[in-house]
Coordinates of C-alpha atoms and ligand atoms in Angstrom, one line a residue:
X1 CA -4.4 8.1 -18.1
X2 CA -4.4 6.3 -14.8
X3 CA -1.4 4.8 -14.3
X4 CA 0.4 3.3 -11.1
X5 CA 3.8 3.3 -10.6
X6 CA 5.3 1.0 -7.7
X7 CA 8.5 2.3 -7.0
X8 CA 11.3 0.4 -5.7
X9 CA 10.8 0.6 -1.6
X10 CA 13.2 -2.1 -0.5
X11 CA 10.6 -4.6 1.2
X12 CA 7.7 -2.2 1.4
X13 CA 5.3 -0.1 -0.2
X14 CA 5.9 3.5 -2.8
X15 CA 3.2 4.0 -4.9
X16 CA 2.7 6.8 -7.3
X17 CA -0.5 7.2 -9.2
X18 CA -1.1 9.3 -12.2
X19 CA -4.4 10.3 -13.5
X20 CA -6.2 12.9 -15.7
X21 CA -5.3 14.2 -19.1
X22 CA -1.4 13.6 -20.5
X23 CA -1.3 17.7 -20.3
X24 CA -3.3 17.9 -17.2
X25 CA -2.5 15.1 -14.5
X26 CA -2.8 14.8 -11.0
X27 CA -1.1 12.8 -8.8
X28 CA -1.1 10.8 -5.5
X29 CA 1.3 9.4 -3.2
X30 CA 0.5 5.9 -1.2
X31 CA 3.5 5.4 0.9
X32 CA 6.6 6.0 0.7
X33 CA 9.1 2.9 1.1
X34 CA 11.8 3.1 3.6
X35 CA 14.0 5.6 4.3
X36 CA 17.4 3.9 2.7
X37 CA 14.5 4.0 -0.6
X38 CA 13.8 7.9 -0.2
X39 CA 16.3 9.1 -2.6
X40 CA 14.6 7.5 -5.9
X41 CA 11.4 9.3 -4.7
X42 CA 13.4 12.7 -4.5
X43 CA 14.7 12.7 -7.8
X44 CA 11.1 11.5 -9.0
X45 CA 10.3 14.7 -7.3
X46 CA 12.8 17.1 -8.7
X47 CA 12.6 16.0 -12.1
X48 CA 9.0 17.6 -12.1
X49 CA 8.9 20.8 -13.1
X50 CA 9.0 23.3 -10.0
X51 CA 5.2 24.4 -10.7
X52 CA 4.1 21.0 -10.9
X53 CA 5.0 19.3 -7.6
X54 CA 2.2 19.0 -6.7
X55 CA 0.0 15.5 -4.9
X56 CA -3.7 16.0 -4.3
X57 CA -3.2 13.6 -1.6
X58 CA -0.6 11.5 0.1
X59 CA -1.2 8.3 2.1
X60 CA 0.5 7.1 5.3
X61 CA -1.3 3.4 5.1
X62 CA 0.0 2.7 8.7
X63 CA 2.7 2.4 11.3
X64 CA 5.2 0.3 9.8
X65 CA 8.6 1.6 8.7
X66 CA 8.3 0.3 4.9
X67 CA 5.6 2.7 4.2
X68 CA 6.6 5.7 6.8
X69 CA 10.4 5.6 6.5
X70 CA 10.5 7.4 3.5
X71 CA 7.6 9.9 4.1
X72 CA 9.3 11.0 7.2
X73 CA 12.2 12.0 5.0
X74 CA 9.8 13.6 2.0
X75 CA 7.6 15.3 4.7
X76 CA 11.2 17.0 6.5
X77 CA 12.0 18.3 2.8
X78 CA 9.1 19.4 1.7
X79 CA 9.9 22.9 1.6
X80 CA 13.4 22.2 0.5
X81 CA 11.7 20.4 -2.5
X82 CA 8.6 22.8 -3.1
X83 CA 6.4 19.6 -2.3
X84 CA 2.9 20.7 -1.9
X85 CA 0.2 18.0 -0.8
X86 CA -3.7 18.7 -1.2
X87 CA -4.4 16.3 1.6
X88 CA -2.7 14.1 4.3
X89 CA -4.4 10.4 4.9
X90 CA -2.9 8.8 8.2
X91 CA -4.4 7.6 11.2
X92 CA -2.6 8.9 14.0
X93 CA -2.6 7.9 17.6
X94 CA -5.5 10.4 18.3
X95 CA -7.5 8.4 15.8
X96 CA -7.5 5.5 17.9
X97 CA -10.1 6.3 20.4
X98 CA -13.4 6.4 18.4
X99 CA -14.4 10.2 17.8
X100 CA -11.0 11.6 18.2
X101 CA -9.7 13.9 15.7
X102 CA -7.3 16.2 14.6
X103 CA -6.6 18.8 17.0
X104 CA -7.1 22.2 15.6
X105 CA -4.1 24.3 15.5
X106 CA -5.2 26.6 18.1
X107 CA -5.6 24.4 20.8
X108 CA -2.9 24.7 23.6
X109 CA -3.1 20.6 23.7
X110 CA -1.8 20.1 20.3
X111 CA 1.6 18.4 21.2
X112 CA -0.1 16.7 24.4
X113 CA -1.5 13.7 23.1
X114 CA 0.6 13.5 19.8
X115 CA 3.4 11.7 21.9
X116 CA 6.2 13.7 20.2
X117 CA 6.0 11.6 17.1
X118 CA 8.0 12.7 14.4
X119 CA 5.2 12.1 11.8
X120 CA 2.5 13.9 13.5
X121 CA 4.4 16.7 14.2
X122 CA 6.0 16.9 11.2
X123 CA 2.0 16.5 9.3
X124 CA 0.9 19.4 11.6
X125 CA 3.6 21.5 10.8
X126 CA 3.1 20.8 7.3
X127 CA -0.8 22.2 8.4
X128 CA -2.9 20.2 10.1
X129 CA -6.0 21.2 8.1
X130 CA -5.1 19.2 5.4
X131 CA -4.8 15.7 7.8
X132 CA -7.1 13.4 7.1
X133 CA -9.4 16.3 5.8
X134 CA -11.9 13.9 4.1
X135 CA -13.5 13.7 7.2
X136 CA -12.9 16.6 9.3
X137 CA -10.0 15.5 11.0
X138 CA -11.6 12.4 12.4
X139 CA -10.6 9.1 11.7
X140 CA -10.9 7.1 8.6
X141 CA -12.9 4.0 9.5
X142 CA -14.8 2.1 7.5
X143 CA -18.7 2.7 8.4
X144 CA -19.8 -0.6 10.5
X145 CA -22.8 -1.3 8.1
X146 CA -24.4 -0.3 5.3
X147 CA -23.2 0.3 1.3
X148 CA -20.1 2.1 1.2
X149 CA -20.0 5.2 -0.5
X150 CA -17.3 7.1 -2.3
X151 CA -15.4 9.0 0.5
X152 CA -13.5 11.3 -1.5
X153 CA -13.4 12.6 -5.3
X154 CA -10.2 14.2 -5.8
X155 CA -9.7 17.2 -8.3
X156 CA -9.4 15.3 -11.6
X157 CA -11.9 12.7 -11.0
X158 CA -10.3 10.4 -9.0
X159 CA -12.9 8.6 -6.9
X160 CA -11.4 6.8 -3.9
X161 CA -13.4 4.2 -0.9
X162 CA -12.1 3.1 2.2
X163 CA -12.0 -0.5 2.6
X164 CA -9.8 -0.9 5.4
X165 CA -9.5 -0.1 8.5
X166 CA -12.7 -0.6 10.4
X167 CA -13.0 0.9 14.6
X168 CA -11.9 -2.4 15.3
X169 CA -8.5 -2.8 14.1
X170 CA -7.6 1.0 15.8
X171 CA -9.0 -0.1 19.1
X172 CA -6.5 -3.0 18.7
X173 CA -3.4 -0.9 18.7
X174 CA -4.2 1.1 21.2
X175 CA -2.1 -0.7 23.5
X176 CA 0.9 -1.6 21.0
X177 CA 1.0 2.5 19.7
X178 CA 4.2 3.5 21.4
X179 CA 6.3 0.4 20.3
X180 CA 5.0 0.5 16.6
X181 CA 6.2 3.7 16.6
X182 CA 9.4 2.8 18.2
X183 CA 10.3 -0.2 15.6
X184 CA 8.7 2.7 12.3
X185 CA 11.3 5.3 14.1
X186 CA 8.6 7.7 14.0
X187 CA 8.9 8.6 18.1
X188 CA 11.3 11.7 18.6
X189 CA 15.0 11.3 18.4
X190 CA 14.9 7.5 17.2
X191 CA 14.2 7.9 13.5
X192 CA 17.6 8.5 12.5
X193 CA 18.6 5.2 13.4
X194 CA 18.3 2.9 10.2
X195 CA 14.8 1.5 10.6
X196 CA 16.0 -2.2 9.8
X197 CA 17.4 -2.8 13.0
X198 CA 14.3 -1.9 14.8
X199 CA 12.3 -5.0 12.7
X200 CA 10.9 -7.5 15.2
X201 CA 8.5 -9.2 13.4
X202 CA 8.2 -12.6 14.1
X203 CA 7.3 -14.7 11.0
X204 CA 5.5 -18.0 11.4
X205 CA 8.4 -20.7 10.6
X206 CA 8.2 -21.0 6.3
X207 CA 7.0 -25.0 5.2
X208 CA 10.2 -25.6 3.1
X209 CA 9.2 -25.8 -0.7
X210 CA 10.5 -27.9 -3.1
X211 CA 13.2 -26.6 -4.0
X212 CA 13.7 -29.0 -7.4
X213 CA 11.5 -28.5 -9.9
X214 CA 8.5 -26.9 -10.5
X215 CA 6.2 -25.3 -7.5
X216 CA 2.7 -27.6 -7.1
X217 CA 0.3 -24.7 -7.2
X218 CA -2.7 -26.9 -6.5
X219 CA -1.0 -28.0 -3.2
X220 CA 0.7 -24.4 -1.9
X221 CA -3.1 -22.9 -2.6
X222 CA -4.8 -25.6 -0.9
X223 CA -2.6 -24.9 2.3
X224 CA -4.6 -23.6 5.1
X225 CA -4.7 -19.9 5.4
X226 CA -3.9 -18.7 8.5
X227 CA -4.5 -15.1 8.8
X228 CA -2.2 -12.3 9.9
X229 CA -2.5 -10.7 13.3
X230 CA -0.6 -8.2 13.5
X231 CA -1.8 -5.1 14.7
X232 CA -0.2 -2.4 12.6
X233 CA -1.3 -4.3 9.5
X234 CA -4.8 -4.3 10.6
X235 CA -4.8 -1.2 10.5
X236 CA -3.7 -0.2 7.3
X237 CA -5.5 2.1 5.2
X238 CA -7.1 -0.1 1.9
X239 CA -8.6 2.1 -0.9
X240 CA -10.3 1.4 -3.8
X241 CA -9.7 3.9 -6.6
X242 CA -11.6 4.9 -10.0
X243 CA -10.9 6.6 -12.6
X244 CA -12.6 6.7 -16.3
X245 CA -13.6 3.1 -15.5
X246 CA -11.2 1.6 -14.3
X247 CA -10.2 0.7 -10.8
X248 CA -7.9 -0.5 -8.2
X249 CA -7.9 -2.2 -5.1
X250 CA -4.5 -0.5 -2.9
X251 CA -4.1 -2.7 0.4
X252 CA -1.5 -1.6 1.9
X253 CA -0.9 -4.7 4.4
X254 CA -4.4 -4.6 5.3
X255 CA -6.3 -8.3 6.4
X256 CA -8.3 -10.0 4.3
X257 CA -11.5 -10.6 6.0
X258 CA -11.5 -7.0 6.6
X259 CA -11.5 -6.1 2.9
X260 CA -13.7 -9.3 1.7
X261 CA -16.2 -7.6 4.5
X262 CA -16.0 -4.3 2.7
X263 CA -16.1 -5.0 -0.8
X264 CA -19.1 -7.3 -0.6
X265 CA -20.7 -4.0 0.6
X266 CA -19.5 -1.5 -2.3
X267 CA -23.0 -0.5 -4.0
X268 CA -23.4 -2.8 -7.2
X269 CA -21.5 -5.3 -6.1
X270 CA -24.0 -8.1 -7.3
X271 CA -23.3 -11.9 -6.2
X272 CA -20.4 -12.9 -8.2
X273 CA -16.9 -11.2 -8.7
X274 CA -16.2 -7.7 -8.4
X275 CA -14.5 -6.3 -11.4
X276 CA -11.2 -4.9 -11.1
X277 CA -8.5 -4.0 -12.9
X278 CA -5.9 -4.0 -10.3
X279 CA -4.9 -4.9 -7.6
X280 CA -1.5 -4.4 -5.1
X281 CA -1.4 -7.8 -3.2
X282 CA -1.6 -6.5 0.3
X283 CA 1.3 -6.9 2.8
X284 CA 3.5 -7.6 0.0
X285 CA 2.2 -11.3 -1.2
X286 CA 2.3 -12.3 2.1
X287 CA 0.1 -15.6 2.3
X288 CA -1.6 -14.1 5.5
X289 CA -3.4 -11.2 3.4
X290 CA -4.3 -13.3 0.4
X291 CA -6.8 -15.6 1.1
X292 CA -8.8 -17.8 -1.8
X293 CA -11.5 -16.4 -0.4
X294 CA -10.3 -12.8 -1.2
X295 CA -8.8 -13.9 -4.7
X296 CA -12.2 -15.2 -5.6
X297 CA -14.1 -12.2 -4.5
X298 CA -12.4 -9.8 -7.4
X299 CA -12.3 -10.5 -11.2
X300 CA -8.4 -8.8 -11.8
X301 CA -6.1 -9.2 -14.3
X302 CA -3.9 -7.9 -13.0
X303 CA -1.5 -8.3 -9.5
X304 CA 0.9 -5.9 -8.4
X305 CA 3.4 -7.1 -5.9
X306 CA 5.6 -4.3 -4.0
X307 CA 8.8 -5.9 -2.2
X308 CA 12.7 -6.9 -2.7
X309 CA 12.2 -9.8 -0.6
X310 CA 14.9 -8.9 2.4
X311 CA 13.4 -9.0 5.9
X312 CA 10.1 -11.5 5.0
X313 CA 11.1 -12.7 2.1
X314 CA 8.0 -12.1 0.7
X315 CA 6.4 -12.7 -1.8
X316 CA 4.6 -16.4 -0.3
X317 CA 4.4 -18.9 -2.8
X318 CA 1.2 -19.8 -1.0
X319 CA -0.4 -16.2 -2.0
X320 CA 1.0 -16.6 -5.6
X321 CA -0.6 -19.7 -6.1
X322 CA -3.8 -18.6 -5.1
X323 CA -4.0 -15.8 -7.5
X324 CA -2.6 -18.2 -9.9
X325 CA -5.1 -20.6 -9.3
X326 CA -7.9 -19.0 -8.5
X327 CA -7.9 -15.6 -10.3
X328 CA -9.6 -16.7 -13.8
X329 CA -7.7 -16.5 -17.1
X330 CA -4.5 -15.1 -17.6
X331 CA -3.9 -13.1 -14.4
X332 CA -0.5 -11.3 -14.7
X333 CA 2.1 -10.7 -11.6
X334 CA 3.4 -7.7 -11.8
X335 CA 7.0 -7.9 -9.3
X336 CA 8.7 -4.2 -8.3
X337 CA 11.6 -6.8 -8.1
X338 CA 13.4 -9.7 -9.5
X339 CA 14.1 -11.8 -6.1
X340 CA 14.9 -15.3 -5.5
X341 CA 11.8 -15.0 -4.2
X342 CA 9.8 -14.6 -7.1
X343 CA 12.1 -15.6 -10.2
X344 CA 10.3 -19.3 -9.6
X345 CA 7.2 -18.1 -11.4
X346 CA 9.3 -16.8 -14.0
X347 CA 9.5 -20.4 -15.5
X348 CA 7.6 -20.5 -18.9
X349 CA 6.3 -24.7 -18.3
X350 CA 5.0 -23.7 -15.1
X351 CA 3.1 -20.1 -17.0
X352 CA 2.4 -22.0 -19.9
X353 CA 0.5 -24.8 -17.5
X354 CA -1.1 -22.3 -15.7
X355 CA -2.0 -19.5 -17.7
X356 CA -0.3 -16.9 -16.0
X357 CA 2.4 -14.6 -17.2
X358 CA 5.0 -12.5 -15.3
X359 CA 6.6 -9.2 -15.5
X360 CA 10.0 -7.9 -14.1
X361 CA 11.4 -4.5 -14.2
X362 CA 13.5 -4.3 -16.8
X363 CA 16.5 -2.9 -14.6
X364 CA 17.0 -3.6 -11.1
X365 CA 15.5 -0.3 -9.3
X366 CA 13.4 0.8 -12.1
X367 CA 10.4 -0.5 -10.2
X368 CA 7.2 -0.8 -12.7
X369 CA 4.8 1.2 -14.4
X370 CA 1.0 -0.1 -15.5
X371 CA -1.2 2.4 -17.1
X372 CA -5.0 1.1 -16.4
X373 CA -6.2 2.9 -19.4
X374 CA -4.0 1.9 -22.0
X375 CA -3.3 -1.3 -20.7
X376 CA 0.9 -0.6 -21.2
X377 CA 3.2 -1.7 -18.9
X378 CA 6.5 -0.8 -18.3
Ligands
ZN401 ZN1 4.5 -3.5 4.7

């Protein structure tokens, strides 16, 4: 099996991946949603069995409170819960000079340059071995050149590469660290405030759609792509994962160009479209990660998008229509959510024009399930 659940995580990211045999599986964690989401991820949790709670790895994509809310909640109960993690993936602020890595434990410095963020302290406590211990601590950048190699086989199988971020993007915010971590709550005594207040995003003003009738795809793809800047995205942690042939692109809310540049330079990626089988629309189907460009680099079936809609309203019908238009033959949209935001491409004329189908969880906070091997979705 190798199957991807994305749980519901208000307007942000909780992904939970299963893979290995039905009587043998492993699991990983990629973010964990907001805080006010935390609770469907603890009863996930305690309705393993106490043996079994176990994630080879878990993934903090980046500094943004609707992947980090939540694992600042799972990470504080961890014990409580009998959570046990194989490894920690987050780039922390001591990743953001290039060669800085983890401090070890018995350095008298620890706390110095960790800024008293909750998260790092609260991924040391939990022992900072285990951070980011695919490459000794160190941060995970993509390699400036070169084919890209497989940075981590997890027990099971699971193969994963980085694809975001490269040196880059960290050096970029640098300067912006302290208030990302003020708006994720993750800076001592802030993160019990409810991280929505602290959301100051500003969104480019929306081009009003039509709101009769049908979206014009041709016209919403063709719109210029204007990429997103923002530094936390930048540097978000992208991986693409493999397991018994099959494979996933997770972008977190990385950019595109950053993940075009890295997949033309996975080994065997001959001229053409790279095979996948999945792939989680980064920065929730916003149409500054989803460029035609990026759509037309992968052959997917497949598109998972992770978000409720409140804050950005995302998903973009410009990102939709891309995939729509430009991902080949009967692309599916997989949506954690039925918003007002998505329920457009819902309409059968427009699918049946198109080629496209759509897929809604069956009950509002079920989120959705899609096992890669068997093709089932749930
Ligand atoms: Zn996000």
């Amino acid at each position: 099996m190798f199957r991807i659940d994305l749980l519901p995580a208000e307007y942000g990211d909780a992904i939970w991946i299963e893979y290995g045999r039905l009587r043998r599986r492993h699991r990983l964690l990629i973010d964990c949603g907001t805080s006010a989401v935390f609770p469907r991820l603890r009863e996930r949790i305690l309705a393993l069995r106490e043996s079994d709670r176990h994630f080879e790895l878990l993934v903090i994509t980046h500094v943004d409170a609707d992947h980090i809310g939540g694992a600042l909640e799972l990470l504080r109960q961890q014990q409580e819960l009998g959570v046990t993690f194989g490894e920690i993936w987050f780039n922390g602020y001591v990743h953001l000079t290039p060669g800085g890595v983890v401090p070890r434990p018995e350095a008298e410095d620890i706390l110095g340059p960790l800024q008293g963020e909750v998260l790092t302290e609260l991924i040391v406590a939990n022992g900072a071995a285990k951070w980011n211990a695919a490459v000794q601590g160190g941060a995970l950048v993509v390699p400036e050149s070169g084919p890209l190699q497989v940075l981590r086989q997890l027990p099971g199988g699971m193969k994963l590469t980085l694809l975001s971020p490269f040196q880059g993007q960290l050096d970029r915010l640098r300067p912006a660290w302290d208030a990302a971590c003020r708006k994720a709550g993750i800076v001592a005594g802030a993160a019990t405030v409810d991280d929505r207040t602290r959301l100051d995003e500003v969104e480019e003003p929306r081009e009003e759609d039509d709101l009769l009738g049908d979206p014009d795809v041709g016209q919403l793809a063709a719109r210029a792509f204007k990429p997103d800047r923002a530094a936390p995205n930048g540097t978000s942690i992208a991986l693409l994962a493999e397991y018994a042939g099959r494979r996933a692109l997770l972008s977190g809310d990385a950019f595109a160009p950053v993940m075009l540049d890295a997949l033309a330079r996975l080994p065997g990626n001959s001229p053409g479209r790279l095979r996948l089988d999945a792939v989680k629309m980064s920065h929730h189907g916003s149409r500054g990660n989803t460029s035609v460009e990026l759509v037309r680099a992968v052959q997917c079936e497949n598109w998972l998008v992770s978000t409720n809609g409140k804050q950005f309203r995302h998903p973009d019908s410009e990102a939709i229509a891309r995939v729509i238009q430009d991902g080949g033959a009967g692309v599916k949209l997989h949506f954690n959510y039925r918003s007002e935001f998505n329920e457009t491409w819902a309409a059968l004329g427009l699918q049946r024009k198109h080629g496209y189908s759509t897929r809604y969880p069956a009950d509002d906070g079920e989120g959705i399930q899609l096992d890669l091997s068997t093709g089932l979705a749930r």
